[in-house]
XYZ file of C-alpha atoms in Angstrom:
758
model
C 22.538 -20.986 3.707
C 21.350 -19.710 0.313
C 23.901 -20.007 -2.528
C 23.932 -17.458 -5.273
C 25.321 -18.041 -8.724
C 27.087 -15.396 -10.756
C 29.798 -15.006 -13.385
C 33.245 -13.455 -13.242
C 34.111 -11.085 -16.057
C 37.276 -12.536 -17.574
C 37.084 -10.610 -20.826
C 38.143 -7.311 -19.278
C 41.009 -9.159 -17.571
C 42.114 -10.605 -20.890
C 42.182 -7.209 -22.521
C 44.241 -5.764 -19.691
C 46.556 -8.772 -20.053
C 47.138 -8.005 -23.713
C 47.568 -4.294 -23.070
C 50.073 -4.922 -20.281
C 52.222 -7.098 -22.544
C 51.941 -4.774 -25.514
C 52.943 -1.624 -23.602
C 55.684 -3.514 -21.712
C 57.485 -4.271 -24.953
C 57.155 -0.673 -26.112
C 58.262 0.706 -22.730
C 61.408 -1.482 -22.777
C 62.059 -0.617 -26.418
C 61.978 3.119 -25.764
C 64.127 2.497 -22.685
C 66.798 0.875 -24.833
C 66.493 3.689 -27.359
C 67.057 6.485 -24.839
C 69.873 4.504 -23.234
C 71.518 4.200 -26.654
C 71.241 7.923 -27.266
C 73.246 8.527 -24.077
C 76.385 7.085 -25.667
C 75.459 7.353 -29.381
C 73.803 10.795 -29.733
C 74.473 10.742 -33.502
C 71.870 7.960 -34.000
C 69.219 10.367 -35.359
C 71.775 11.694 -37.886
C 72.319 8.142 -39.142
C 68.572 7.651 -39.528
C 67.251 10.968 -40.849
C 70.152 12.960 -42.281
C 73.444 14.750 -41.569
C 75.905 17.256 -42.968
C 78.781 14.953 -41.959
C 80.253 13.329 -45.103
C 81.218 10.265 -43.086
C 77.579 9.585 -42.155
C 75.305 7.655 -44.526
C 71.699 8.240 -43.330
C 69.119 5.480 -43.590
C 66.569 7.977 -44.953
C 67.298 11.176 -46.840
C 70.783 12.616 -47.269
C 71.423 16.078 -45.862
C 70.832 17.737 -42.492
C 67.454 18.885 -43.820
C 66.126 15.390 -43.111
C 67.053 15.627 -39.411
C 65.661 19.122 -39.251
C 62.363 18.000 -40.774
C 61.770 15.643 -37.824
C 61.271 18.732 -35.616
C 62.760 16.890 -32.647
C 60.675 13.756 -32.708
C 63.837 11.706 -32.066
C 65.102 14.088 -29.430
C 66.275 12.510 -26.130
C 64.154 14.826 -23.963
C 60.921 13.837 -25.756
C 61.683 10.146 -25.992
C 62.520 9.981 -22.305
C 59.023 11.297 -21.426
C 57.548 8.553 -23.635
C 59.674 5.859 -21.945
C 58.697 6.939 -18.409
C 55.006 7.259 -19.251
C 55.007 3.857 -20.953
C 56.858 2.236 -18.061
C 54.810 3.792 -15.269
C 51.325 4.238 -16.591
C 51.215 1.886 -19.567
C 53.110 -1.177 -18.300
C 52.754 -0.944 -14.514
C 49.393 0.862 -14.706
C 47.805 -1.788 -16.980
C 49.519 -4.499 -14.945
C 47.863 -3.205 -11.769
C 44.484 -3.073 -13.455
C 45.024 -6.612 -14.836
C 45.590 -7.982 -11.370
C 42.976 -5.804 -9.687
C 40.143 -6.764 -12.075
C 40.986 -10.417 -11.629
C 41.533 -10.632 -7.874
C 38.837 -8.152 -6.762
C 36.130 -10.288 -8.299
C 37.507 -13.411 -6.549
C 38.127 -11.725 -3.206
C 34.729 -10.059 -3.153
C 32.865 -13.015 -4.703
C 31.070 -10.913 -7.279
C 31.285 -9.631 -10.819
C 32.667 -6.103 -11.291
C 30.141 -3.432 -10.458
C 29.563 -2.411 -14.062
C 30.751 -4.019 -17.292
C 30.222 -0.691 -19.044
C 32.448 1.199 -16.610
C 35.087 -1.523 -16.949
C 35.305 -0.929 -20.681
C 35.130 2.860 -20.463
C 37.984 2.634 -18.014
C 40.004 0.318 -20.241
C 39.686 2.349 -23.433
C 40.066 5.734 -21.796
C 43.320 4.560 -20.211
C 44.648 3.256 -23.477
C 43.624 6.501 -25.183
C 45.496 8.524 -22.596
C 48.676 6.505 -23.265
C 48.313 6.758 -27.033
C 47.764 10.529 -26.819
C 50.787 10.810 -24.530
C 52.885 9.289 -27.304
C 51.517 11.706 -29.880
C 51.769 14.831 -27.730
C 55.273 14.101 -26.455
C 56.568 13.424 -29.971
C 55.101 16.840 -30.954
C 56.819 18.501 -27.958
C 53.570 19.208 -26.122
C 54.460 18.824 -22.409
C 54.680 20.640 -19.111
C 58.184 19.488 -18.107
C 57.024 18.162 -14.671
C 58.607 14.753 -14.212
C 56.180 11.847 -14.505
C 53.448 14.505 -14.946
C 54.469 15.995 -18.275
C 50.998 15.705 -19.778
C 49.185 18.888 -20.790
C 45.828 19.841 -19.296
C 43.483 17.879 -21.650
C 45.315 14.653 -20.868
C 45.383 15.450 -17.175
C 41.610 15.667 -17.292
C 41.400 12.414 -19.228
C 43.620 10.681 -16.644
C 41.464 12.009 -13.791
C 38.243 10.902 -15.443
C 39.631 7.391 -16.235
C 40.905 7.000 -12.659
C 37.594 8.200 -11.112
C 35.672 5.729 -13.350
C 37.944 2.935 -12.055
C 37.263 4.017 -8.503
C 33.509 4.166 -8.970
C 33.543 0.662 -10.449
C 35.685 -0.585 -7.560
C 33.306 0.873 -4.988
C 30.272 -0.522 -6.805
C 31.949 -3.964 -6.717
C 32.676 -3.652 -3.026
C 29.081 -2.563 -2.382
C 27.660 -5.752 -3.815
C 30.275 -8.117 -2.363
C 29.472 -11.502 -0.873
C 32.375 -11.422 1.621
C 32.045 -9.474 4.823
C 35.664 -8.426 5.449
C 37.899 -6.807 2.943
C 41.145 -8.684 2.292
C 44.457 -6.843 2.630
C 44.914 -6.489 -1.155
C 41.672 -4.439 -1.249
C 43.040 -2.123 1.450
C 46.020 -1.342 -0.735
C 43.783 -0.791 -3.779
C 41.600 1.699 -1.826
C 44.624 3.468 -0.400
C 46.168 3.691 -3.857
C 43.018 5.131 -5.385
C 42.496 7.962 -2.902
C 46.239 8.865 -2.848
C 46.673 8.942 -6.620
C 43.536 10.993 -7.094
C 44.741 13.565 -4.513
C 48.267 13.713 -5.899
C 47.280 13.943 -9.531
C 44.734 16.674 -9.037
C 46.789 18.948 -6.824
C 50.052 18.589 -8.727
C 48.395 19.276 -12.083
C 46.515 22.438 -11.161
C 47.404 24.635 -14.107
C 46.062 27.595 -16.031
C 45.502 26.993 -19.766
C 46.897 29.700 -22.014
C 44.070 29.024 -24.498
C 41.457 26.384 -25.079
C 42.886 24.824 -28.245
C 42.720 21.060 -27.670
C 44.969 20.331 -30.621
C 47.876 22.438 -29.337
C 47.337 22.829 -25.578
C 49.572 25.041 -23.454
C 49.305 25.840 -19.771
C 51.303 27.099 -16.819
C 51.419 25.559 -13.360
C 49.553 27.659 -10.764
C 52.510 27.146 -8.423
C 55.806 28.943 -8.914
C 59.435 28.127 -8.176
C 59.997 26.682 -4.720
C 56.321 25.878 -4.177
C 56.056 24.217 -7.555
C 59.158 22.118 -6.861
C 57.772 20.957 -3.481
C 54.360 20.059 -4.940
C 55.946 18.290 -7.914
C 58.192 16.109 -5.807
C 55.413 15.530 -3.312
C 53.735 14.069 -6.371
C 56.868 12.588 -8.035
C 58.027 10.653 -4.989
C 54.557 9.440 -4.280
C 53.950 8.441 -7.876
C 56.656 5.884 -6.972
C 54.798 5.249 -3.709
C 51.224 4.968 -4.917
C 51.565 3.909 -8.555
C 54.654 1.706 -8.434
C 54.488 0.410 -4.831
C 51.154 0.210 -2.972
C 49.090 -1.271 -5.835
C 51.843 -3.789 -6.531
C 51.910 -4.692 -2.866
C 48.204 -5.365 -3.162
C 48.991 -7.751 -6.034
C 51.755 -9.354 -3.935
C 49.341 -10.029 -1.089
C 47.028 -11.923 -3.490
C 49.273 -13.618 -6.046
C 52.194 -14.730 -3.844
C 49.978 -16.757 -1.509
C 48.089 -18.123 -4.516
C 51.266 -19.110 -6.365
C 52.807 -20.665 -3.222
C 49.522 -22.145 -2.017
C 50.260 -20.759 1.424
C 48.449 -18.198 3.611
C 49.935 -14.750 4.198
C 52.541 -15.012 6.946
C 51.097 -12.488 9.328
C 47.732 -10.723 9.412
C 48.895 -8.309 12.102
C 52.003 -7.417 10.142
C 49.756 -6.706 7.129
C 47.830 -4.157 9.229
C 50.968 -2.469 10.464
C 52.455 -2.518 6.965
C 49.481 -0.889 5.314
C 48.726 1.969 7.719
C 52.312 2.940 8.512
C 53.303 2.817 4.846
C 50.586 5.059 3.476
C 50.995 7.506 6.395
C 54.763 7.813 6.278
C 55.331 7.671 2.487
C 53.509 10.921 1.729
C 55.947 12.956 3.886
C 59.131 11.816 2.121
C 58.915 13.837 -1.122
C 61.258 16.671 -0.015
C 64.232 14.280 0.082
C 64.386 14.834 -3.691
C 65.211 18.451 -3.011
C 67.929 18.315 -0.375
C 70.457 21.143 -0.448
C 68.254 23.088 -2.863
C 66.375 26.338 -2.341
C 63.612 24.510 -0.513
C 63.190 25.698 3.105
C 65.500 23.762 5.392
C 62.700 22.669 7.776
C 60.822 20.922 4.918
C 64.066 19.158 3.861
C 64.585 17.945 7.438
C 61.036 16.618 7.721
C 61.426 14.779 4.398
C 64.648 13.152 5.519
C 63.242 12.100 8.873
C 60.183 10.388 7.428
C 62.251 8.855 4.617
C 64.393 7.062 7.198
C 61.298 5.891 9.006
C 60.055 4.288 5.790
C 62.548 1.447 6.215
C 60.406 -0.145 8.947
C 57.064 -0.556 7.134
C 58.739 -1.355 3.843
C 60.824 -4.141 5.266
C 57.849 -5.339 7.279
C 56.021 -5.828 3.980
C 59.005 -7.448 2.326
C 59.365 -9.945 5.192
C 55.631 -10.637 5.163
C 55.939 -11.522 1.461
C 59.035 -13.694 1.786
C 57.886 -15.511 4.906
C 54.633 -16.374 3.155
C 56.845 -18.798 1.174
C 57.753 -20.711 4.330
C 57.330 -24.379 3.574
C 57.195 -23.709 -0.135
C 60.794 -22.913 -0.954
C 61.184 -26.222 -2.739
C 58.691 -24.957 -5.336
C 60.865 -21.941 -6.050
C 63.457 -24.189 -7.702
C 60.913 -25.473 -10.203
C 58.231 -22.769 -10.577
C 59.180 -19.741 -12.733
C 56.259 -17.787 -11.215
C 57.739 -18.039 -7.715
C 61.234 -17.254 -9.030
C 59.990 -13.952 -10.426
C 58.086 -13.162 -7.250
C 60.948 -13.952 -4.893
C 63.365 -11.688 -6.797
C 60.677 -9.031 -7.042
C 60.140 -8.915 -3.280
C 63.871 -8.943 -2.679
C 64.321 -5.974 -5.070
C 61.516 -4.225 -3.201
C 63.463 -4.686 0.007
C 66.727 -3.485 -1.567
C 65.151 -0.392 -3.139
C 63.271 0.573 0.036
C 66.432 0.288 2.087
C 68.598 2.253 -0.345
C 65.978 5.029 -0.799
C 66.042 6.157 2.830
C 69.862 6.015 2.803
C 69.904 8.281 -0.270
C 67.612 10.626 1.629
C 70.307 11.288 4.232
C 72.268 14.460 3.544
C 75.595 12.603 3.671
C 74.787 10.290 0.783
C 72.479 12.699 -1.013
C 75.363 15.109 -1.326
C 77.153 12.502 -3.500
C 74.257 10.833 -5.271
C 71.825 13.588 -6.128
C 71.882 14.686 -9.827
C 73.950 11.569 -10.692
C 73.254 8.193 -12.338
C 73.053 6.630 -8.870
C 69.438 7.760 -8.704
C 68.319 6.054 -11.974
C 70.117 2.921 -10.787
C 68.186 2.972 -7.554
C 64.895 3.622 -9.354
C 65.447 0.788 -11.798
C 66.048 -1.730 -9.080
C 62.444 -0.986 -8.233
C 60.983 -0.688 -11.692
C 62.802 -3.563 -13.362
C 63.050 -5.828 -10.366
C 60.046 -5.115 -8.148
C 57.422 -3.904 -10.661
C 58.581 -5.846 -13.703
C 59.165 -9.181 -12.042
C 56.007 -9.216 -9.932
C 53.948 -8.429 -13.064
C 55.796 -11.073 -15.082
C 55.114 -13.636 -12.406
C 51.447 -12.634 -12.300
C 51.150 -12.927 -16.064
C 52.642 -16.407 -16.039
C 50.255 -17.445 -13.244
C 47.147 -15.816 -14.723
C 47.373 -16.685 -18.398
C 46.906 -20.471 -18.050
C 43.952 -19.967 -15.681
C 42.223 -17.529 -18.006
C 42.551 -19.938 -20.907
C 42.033 -23.205 -18.967
C 45.330 -24.721 -19.939
C 48.952 -25.113 -18.778
C 51.705 -22.655 -19.408
C 53.097 -23.488 -22.830
C 56.700 -23.684 -21.674
C 58.137 -23.553 -18.185
C 61.575 -23.743 -19.758
C 60.917 -20.608 -21.787
C 59.626 -18.831 -18.705
C 62.722 -19.801 -16.757
C 64.867 -18.539 -19.628
C 62.992 -15.254 -19.411
C 63.693 -15.118 -15.691
C 67.460 -15.583 -16.097
C 67.796 -13.254 -19.081
C 65.700 -10.601 -17.273
C 67.777 -10.952 -14.100
C 71.029 -10.680 -16.062
C 69.648 -7.671 -17.941
C 68.713 -5.978 -14.705
C 72.227 -6.521 -13.338
C 73.828 -5.149 -16.490
C 71.539 -2.106 -16.203
C 71.923 -1.157 -12.556
C 75.522 -2.086 -11.738
C 77.101 0.165 -14.417
C 74.820 2.952 -13.357
C 75.842 2.612 -9.733
C 79.461 2.843 -10.834
C 78.567 5.789 -13.097
C 76.775 7.607 -10.259
C 79.677 7.169 -7.809
C 82.083 8.252 -10.526
C 80.167 11.421 -11.238
C 79.559 12.344 -7.604
C 83.185 11.879 -6.578
C 84.787 13.396 -9.672
C 82.618 16.538 -9.515
C 83.749 17.185 -5.923
C 87.497 16.533 -6.278
C 89.923 19.464 -5.910
C 93.606 19.934 -6.669
C 96.016 20.996 -3.914
C 95.961 24.563 -5.190
C 92.178 24.788 -4.673
C 91.138 24.396 -8.307
C 88.737 21.751 -9.482
C 90.511 18.606 -10.605
C 87.843 17.955 -13.208
C 86.687 21.424 -14.021
C 85.327 20.475 -17.412
C 81.983 18.683 -17.081
C 82.744 16.624 -20.186
C 85.585 14.869 -18.369
C 82.992 12.735 -16.561
C 80.759 12.349 -19.600
C 83.516 10.889 -21.763
C 84.353 8.265 -19.129
C 80.747 7.137 -18.778
C 79.857 6.965 -22.460
C 82.786 4.740 -23.423
C 81.854 1.722 -21.248
C 79.173 2.252 -18.619
C 76.399 3.682 -20.809
C 76.809 0.982 -23.487
C 76.626 -1.702 -20.749
C 73.402 -0.136 -19.482
C 71.904 -0.291 -22.983
C 73.052 -3.927 -23.269
C 71.283 -4.737 -20.007
C 68.127 -3.038 -21.234
C 68.302 -5.037 -24.470
C 68.513 -8.302 -22.488
C 65.505 -7.269 -20.435
C 63.600 -6.465 -23.681
C 64.548 -9.850 -25.142
C 63.136 -11.498 -22.020
C 59.877 -9.655 -22.540
C 59.742 -10.857 -26.146
C 60.171 -14.439 -24.908
C 57.225 -13.843 -22.607
C 55.126 -12.695 -25.568
C 55.953 -15.917 -27.396
C 55.093 -18.013 -24.335
C 51.816 -16.268 -23.712
C 50.869 -16.516 -27.389
C 51.494 -20.252 -27.397
C 49.568 -20.666 -24.136
C 46.623 -18.738 -25.481
C 46.546 -20.825 -28.670
C 46.564 -24.073 -26.707
C 43.713 -23.074 -24.373
C 40.047 -22.282 -24.407
C 38.998 -18.893 -23.068
C 35.826 -18.510 -21.005
C 34.669 -14.898 -21.037
C 32.105 -15.373 -18.234
C 33.332 -17.798 -15.620
C 30.621 -19.377 -13.520
C 30.920 -19.102 -9.728
C 28.766 -19.307 -6.650
C 28.890 -18.038 -3.096
C 26.449 -17.617 -0.201
C 24.521 -14.369 -0.009
C 25.910 -11.797 2.384
C 23.632 -11.352 5.424
C 23.024 -7.807 6.490
C 24.280 -6.801 9.937
C 24.578 -3.560 11.820
C 27.467 -1.251 10.927
C 28.228 -0.828 14.673
C 31.018 -2.827 16.234
C 29.932 -6.191 17.566
C 30.837 -7.419 21.010
C 34.413 -8.796 21.059
C 35.127 -7.515 17.521
C 38.559 -5.985 17.130
C 38.848 -2.379 15.868
C 40.584 -3.302 12.624
C 38.270 -6.249 12.010
C 35.388 -3.799 12.289
C 37.120 -1.346 9.909
C 37.623 -4.166 7.376
C 33.851 -4.558 6.940
C 33.343 -0.793 6.675
C 34.765 0.141 3.225
C 33.649 3.806 3.469
C 35.359 4.247 6.788
C 38.458 2.488 5.517
C 38.613 4.808 2.532
C 38.117 7.969 4.615
C 40.794 6.905 7.085
C 43.125 6.147 4.200
C 42.587 9.643 2.802
C 43.260 11.215 6.194
C 46.453 9.189 6.473
C 47.798 10.254 3.102
C 46.600 13.892 3.304
C 48.231 14.890 6.595
C 51.774 14.933 5.369
C 51.009 17.026 2.287
C 49.079 19.586 4.367
C 51.871 19.997 6.938
C 54.604 20.418 4.311
C 52.918 22.253 1.459
C 50.507 24.706 3.034
C 53.055 26.596 5.182
C 55.504 26.733 2.272
C 52.831 28.393 0.139
C 51.189 30.761 2.629
C 54.102 31.768 4.883
C 55.978 34.437 2.963
C 59.251 34.035 4.888
C 59.738 30.624 3.274
C 60.490 32.282 -0.027
C 62.181 35.665 0.554
C 61.767 38.062 -2.373
C 64.703 39.672 -4.211
C 64.120 43.178 -5.560
C 66.359 42.714 -8.610
C 64.455 39.604 -9.828
C 62.143 40.542 -12.691
C 59.918 38.465 -15.056
C 61.201 37.157 -18.372
C 60.790 39.328 -21.408
C 58.385 38.100 -24.093
C 61.255 36.699 -26.203
C 62.846 34.993 -23.169
C 59.469 33.503 -22.249
C 59.139 31.992 -25.729
C 62.708 30.625 -25.432
C 61.897 29.065 -22.058
C 58.872 27.326 -23.634
C 61.104 25.983 -26.416
C 63.462 24.640 -23.731
C 60.443 22.872 -22.147
C 59.241 21.629 -25.543
C 62.512 19.870 -26.237
C 62.748 18.378 -22.731
C 66.071 20.019 -21.969
C 65.371 19.707 -18.216
C 65.848 15.947 -18.563
C 69.589 16.499 -18.786
C 70.308 19.970 -17.400
C 69.576 21.209 -13.875
C 68.971 24.806 -12.935
C 69.783 24.518 -9.257
C 73.266 25.246 -7.901
C 73.634 23.758 -4.456
C 75.712 25.539 -1.770
C 78.798 23.330 -2.131
C 82.304 24.498 -2.747
C 82.669 22.461 -5.925
C 79.337 23.571 -7.430
C 79.967 27.249 -6.692
C 83.429 26.986 -8.210
C 82.112 25.238 -11.345
C 78.861 27.066 -11.933
C 78.728 30.252 -9.859
C 76.707 31.646 -6.946
C 74.440 29.129 -5.337
C 70.713 29.392 -6.093
C 68.357 31.509 -3.953
C 64.627 30.724 -3.499
C 63.647 34.260 -4.443
C 65.110 33.854 -7.957
C 62.314 31.494 -8.930
C 59.211 33.456 -7.896
C 58.076 34.028 -11.489
C 58.913 30.523 -12.767
C 55.790 28.657 -13.861
C 56.756 25.791 -13.836
C 60.038 25.387 -11.975
C 62.909 23.851 -14.013
C 65.340 22.591 -11.420
C 65.839 19.220 -13.124
C 66.734 15.925 -11.434
C 69.838 14.705 -13.287
C 72.955 16.178 -14.798
C 73.843 14.571 -18.061
C 75.042 18.032 -18.968
C 76.228 20.966 -16.745
C 73.933 23.020 -14.562
C 72.616 26.091 -16.425
C 71.358 28.352 -13.662
C 74.225 30.825 -14.146
C 74.547 30.218 -17.913
C 73.683 33.811 -18.813
C 76.681 35.696 -20.242
C 79.128 32.792 -19.952
C 79.320 32.238 -23.722
C 78.719 34.493 -26.699
C 75.496 34.253 -28.675
C 77.292 32.690 -31.656
C 78.582 29.919 -29.436
C 75.014 28.983 -28.379
C 73.997 29.021 -32.061
C 76.792 26.649 -33.077
C 76.263 24.549 -29.927
C 72.648 23.893 -30.840
C 73.613 23.203 -34.451
C 76.190 20.551 -33.480
C 77.216 20.269 -29.799
C 80.306 18.250 -30.714
C 81.721 21.152 -32.708
C 81.840 23.394 -29.630
C 82.102 20.661 -26.955
C 84.026 17.584 -28.218
C 82.702 14.414 -26.529
C 79.282 15.908 -25.783
C 76.300 13.514 -25.741
C 73.812 16.303 -26.351
C 71.564 15.844 -29.441
C 71.583 18.259 -32.366
C 68.795 20.802 -32.789
C 68.872 21.999 -36.431
C 65.101 22.554 -36.488
C 65.466 25.319 -33.929
C 67.670 27.123 -36.425
C 65.335 26.476 -39.382
C 61.948 27.087 -37.745
C 60.300 30.458 -37.626
C 59.268 31.441 -34.101
C 55.498 31.300 -33.541
C 54.487 34.518 -31.762
C 50.751 34.044 -32.213
C 49.966 33.232 -28.566
C 52.797 35.139 -26.811
C 50.324 37.715 -25.492
C 47.975 34.926 -24.254
C 50.923 33.421 -22.383
C 51.809 36.679 -20.675
C 48.179 37.375 -19.836
C 47.877 33.917 -18.219
C 51.008 34.574 -16.174
C 49.573 37.914 -15.026
C 46.668 35.975 -13.562
C 49.190 33.827 -11.695
C 50.874 36.843 -10.150
C 53.679 37.641 -12.590
C 53.849 41.479 -12.661
C 53.666 42.227 -16.381
C 52.281 45.726 -16.931
C 49.868 46.979 -19.590
C 52.842 48.560 -21.327
C 54.579 45.185 -21.416
C 51.532 43.565 -23.026
C 51.021 46.399 -25.542
C 54.660 46.423 -26.682
C 55.228 42.643 -27.015
C 56.119 42.612 -30.749
C 58.295 45.702 -30.484
C 60.248 44.422 -27.505
C 60.693 40.998 -29.081
C 61.936 42.574 -32.322
C 64.380 44.813 -30.453
C 65.866 41.985 -28.401
C 65.970 39.591 -31.359
C 67.711 42.134 -33.614
C 70.348 42.723 -30.968
C 71.070 38.972 -30.708
C 71.223 38.656 -34.482
C 73.698 41.572 -34.713
C 75.916 40.050 -32.045
C 75.925 36.664 -33.770
C 76.928 38.232 -37.105
C 79.607 40.337 -35.452
C 81.042 37.321 -33.659
C 80.827 34.846 -36.544
C 81.426 36.090 -40.108
C 80.684 32.626 -41.482
C 77.136 32.837 -40.139
C 76.683 36.348 -41.512
C 77.731 35.140 -44.929
C 75.533 32.094 -44.668
C 72.377 34.073 -44.076
C 73.242 36.675 -46.683
C 73.604 33.883 -49.253
C 70.346 32.240 -48.071
C 68.499 35.554 -48.396
C 69.698 35.939 -51.983
C 68.656 32.404 -52.863
C 65.186 32.382 -51.185
C 64.102 35.977 -51.799
C 60.691 36.683 -50.259
C 60.542 33.237 -48.649
C 63.641 34.007 -46.579
C 63.088 34.136 -42.788
C 65.648 36.395 -41.040
C 67.664 34.861 -38.254
C 66.030 37.295 -35.806
C 62.647 35.633 -36.413
C 63.776 32.060 -35.809
C 63.346 29.834 -32.756
C 67.063 29.697 -32.017
C 67.140 33.413 -31.225
C 64.388 33.060 -28.588
C 66.249 30.148 -26.999
C 69.493 32.099 -26.930
C 67.646 35.018 -25.301
C 66.433 32.680 -22.591
C 69.839 31.016 -22.006
C 71.590 34.341 -21.798
C 69.116 35.536 -19.185
C 69.590 32.587 -16.831
C 70.930 33.570 -13.378
C 71.640 37.219 -14.251
C 69.084 38.811 -11.942
C 71.351 38.838 -8.897
C 74.915 40.009 -8.361
C 77.497 37.213 -8.138
C 80.468 39.345 -7.159
C 80.574 38.012 -3.592
C 80.431 34.233 -4.004
C 79.528 32.379 -0.819
C 79.067 28.804 0.175
C 77.245 27.326 3.181
C 79.280 24.139 3.376
C 82.924 23.226 3.243
C 83.939 20.430 0.894
C 87.606 19.518 1.335
């Protein structure tokens, strides 16, 4: 048999190794930062400036310093950076690191194109860097895990497609007939992520300015929520799960020097997982305005997910049979065993949270982040750490510099994970139970939302930040260990290898060949079948919700936002307020008592995008309109702790200082007209007049309610003269207009609930 010589491309693997480690440290750093802001919201004041005489800022002196940041240290913006860094920068680069290494070895060939490998690498890093810049500037779409504006969405798609082309080119020139299970998961991941990303990010740009992009989702309200969580849940499935399972199927057997426990179980695991996972997204929207039939389908498939998920977990753990003695000594196997165990825990808990009984308690609480971080810190983090410790010595032809340091990383990381998730479980249960508790006379026992916040921020939130700090320290130890390993070794960019040439045979099934064995040597067929498996669920759930009008009944009294309210809504999105506040009142006795009439699907028909939120660090805002005077909102945004003692909300002085930009208001409304929002020609022609009229009314109410503010602006006008910007023309007035509009389109005189909560 003729042997062919070739060379593996290790250089691209090395660069993804460095990128993974670099972004990991930044992801964990931003995680600690946002965790700290949850119990120490005054941190930006201490850094940039404050009007509190007891605060000594690190830079500057007065509140002007904080205002000059324009929100770059705001919790909402920093949270987007953390999630993007964790998902796409750390886990994404970690997946590419493992894929570029193992695909070449499994297929016995060099990557299809060195050029495409490098275009993919640099385009992915550019996307992450631009995400940092745009989020700091407040440029985002609000859609969780998909906050990137349209130019970045295009860049992501291009980079992902380039990776796919390179992968298919590599498969085409392989020297191994059958595709190994890891490759199945890579192919399934690629088709699913491409589908999810494209359909969730269909949006209409307001203008074509690449330096300050703005767009609106083509979906509205209920449909937008369904598509987003079809994407959001499956971002967990096909970015944080299936590609990492592919890595597990390669690196766990390699590290243990044992074959995969069961080939048949691998087949069942793969096909059942990618088929069932795609249906489960609606469980993020239980008890919301989503049609009940979609919620029921989501719950049913979520419960079914336990079977394939645990099948994969057992396949991974049982691969270690006969090698458990190595786990005591090898840090790589320690990381991988805990990772697979966390995968099993998270995939058991997820379906339980998808049941209406537990979802009623856990949804909108810190229970959900606790559940998510068992997966991200334990499953994703530890499997990638183990892979890095296994790969680095082999790339540099040496031994790991320090097993002791790696073991220390393992124990510190494990302890950090426990300190992160356990307090958040307690916090979630505390929130869910306190929110629902009633006194004997039928009043809410904890009617003030801040009663739960003050309990959490004293102990549980600081413990979470401490756990994140430990996890970050562990990653820093890994950096030291990798650096020492690299220095002690000798890197070979092009590793020599040889393998027999692949003989050509017919694509038809051979006599006695099993169906799946045949599929494994037919990559095109495997890819098509994978696409069919992941597309069915989305079609069944999404298409009827969009095209069948009865799924979203219209309400005659619901009208579009005015021009000023629309600008206020975009400011709300810019600051990431939806990260802490929901706008979805569920039909529970306690929520109706606390917030008002439960939310109806028809109220959201003009909302591009939807803003239902996923966690309540602050109260729900759907019925906020008219609850507090305009001056209260002004002072609340200036310093939330003045109006709401104990609040963990950040300050927003720049909203009060900044002049509202009206330059593209008409473009925004014209874009929304194209999406079906019924603005008339008169509405478009009278934008400036209507904005002035509404803004002046708000200014007059603020001055009538708060003499101190009236005097402040009179004094400021005298001092600044022609440079003075009237309050009516500032961003805060637009935001107040939006907040005062929320939930006022329907009558709430006859409050009803659809569930009894004793």
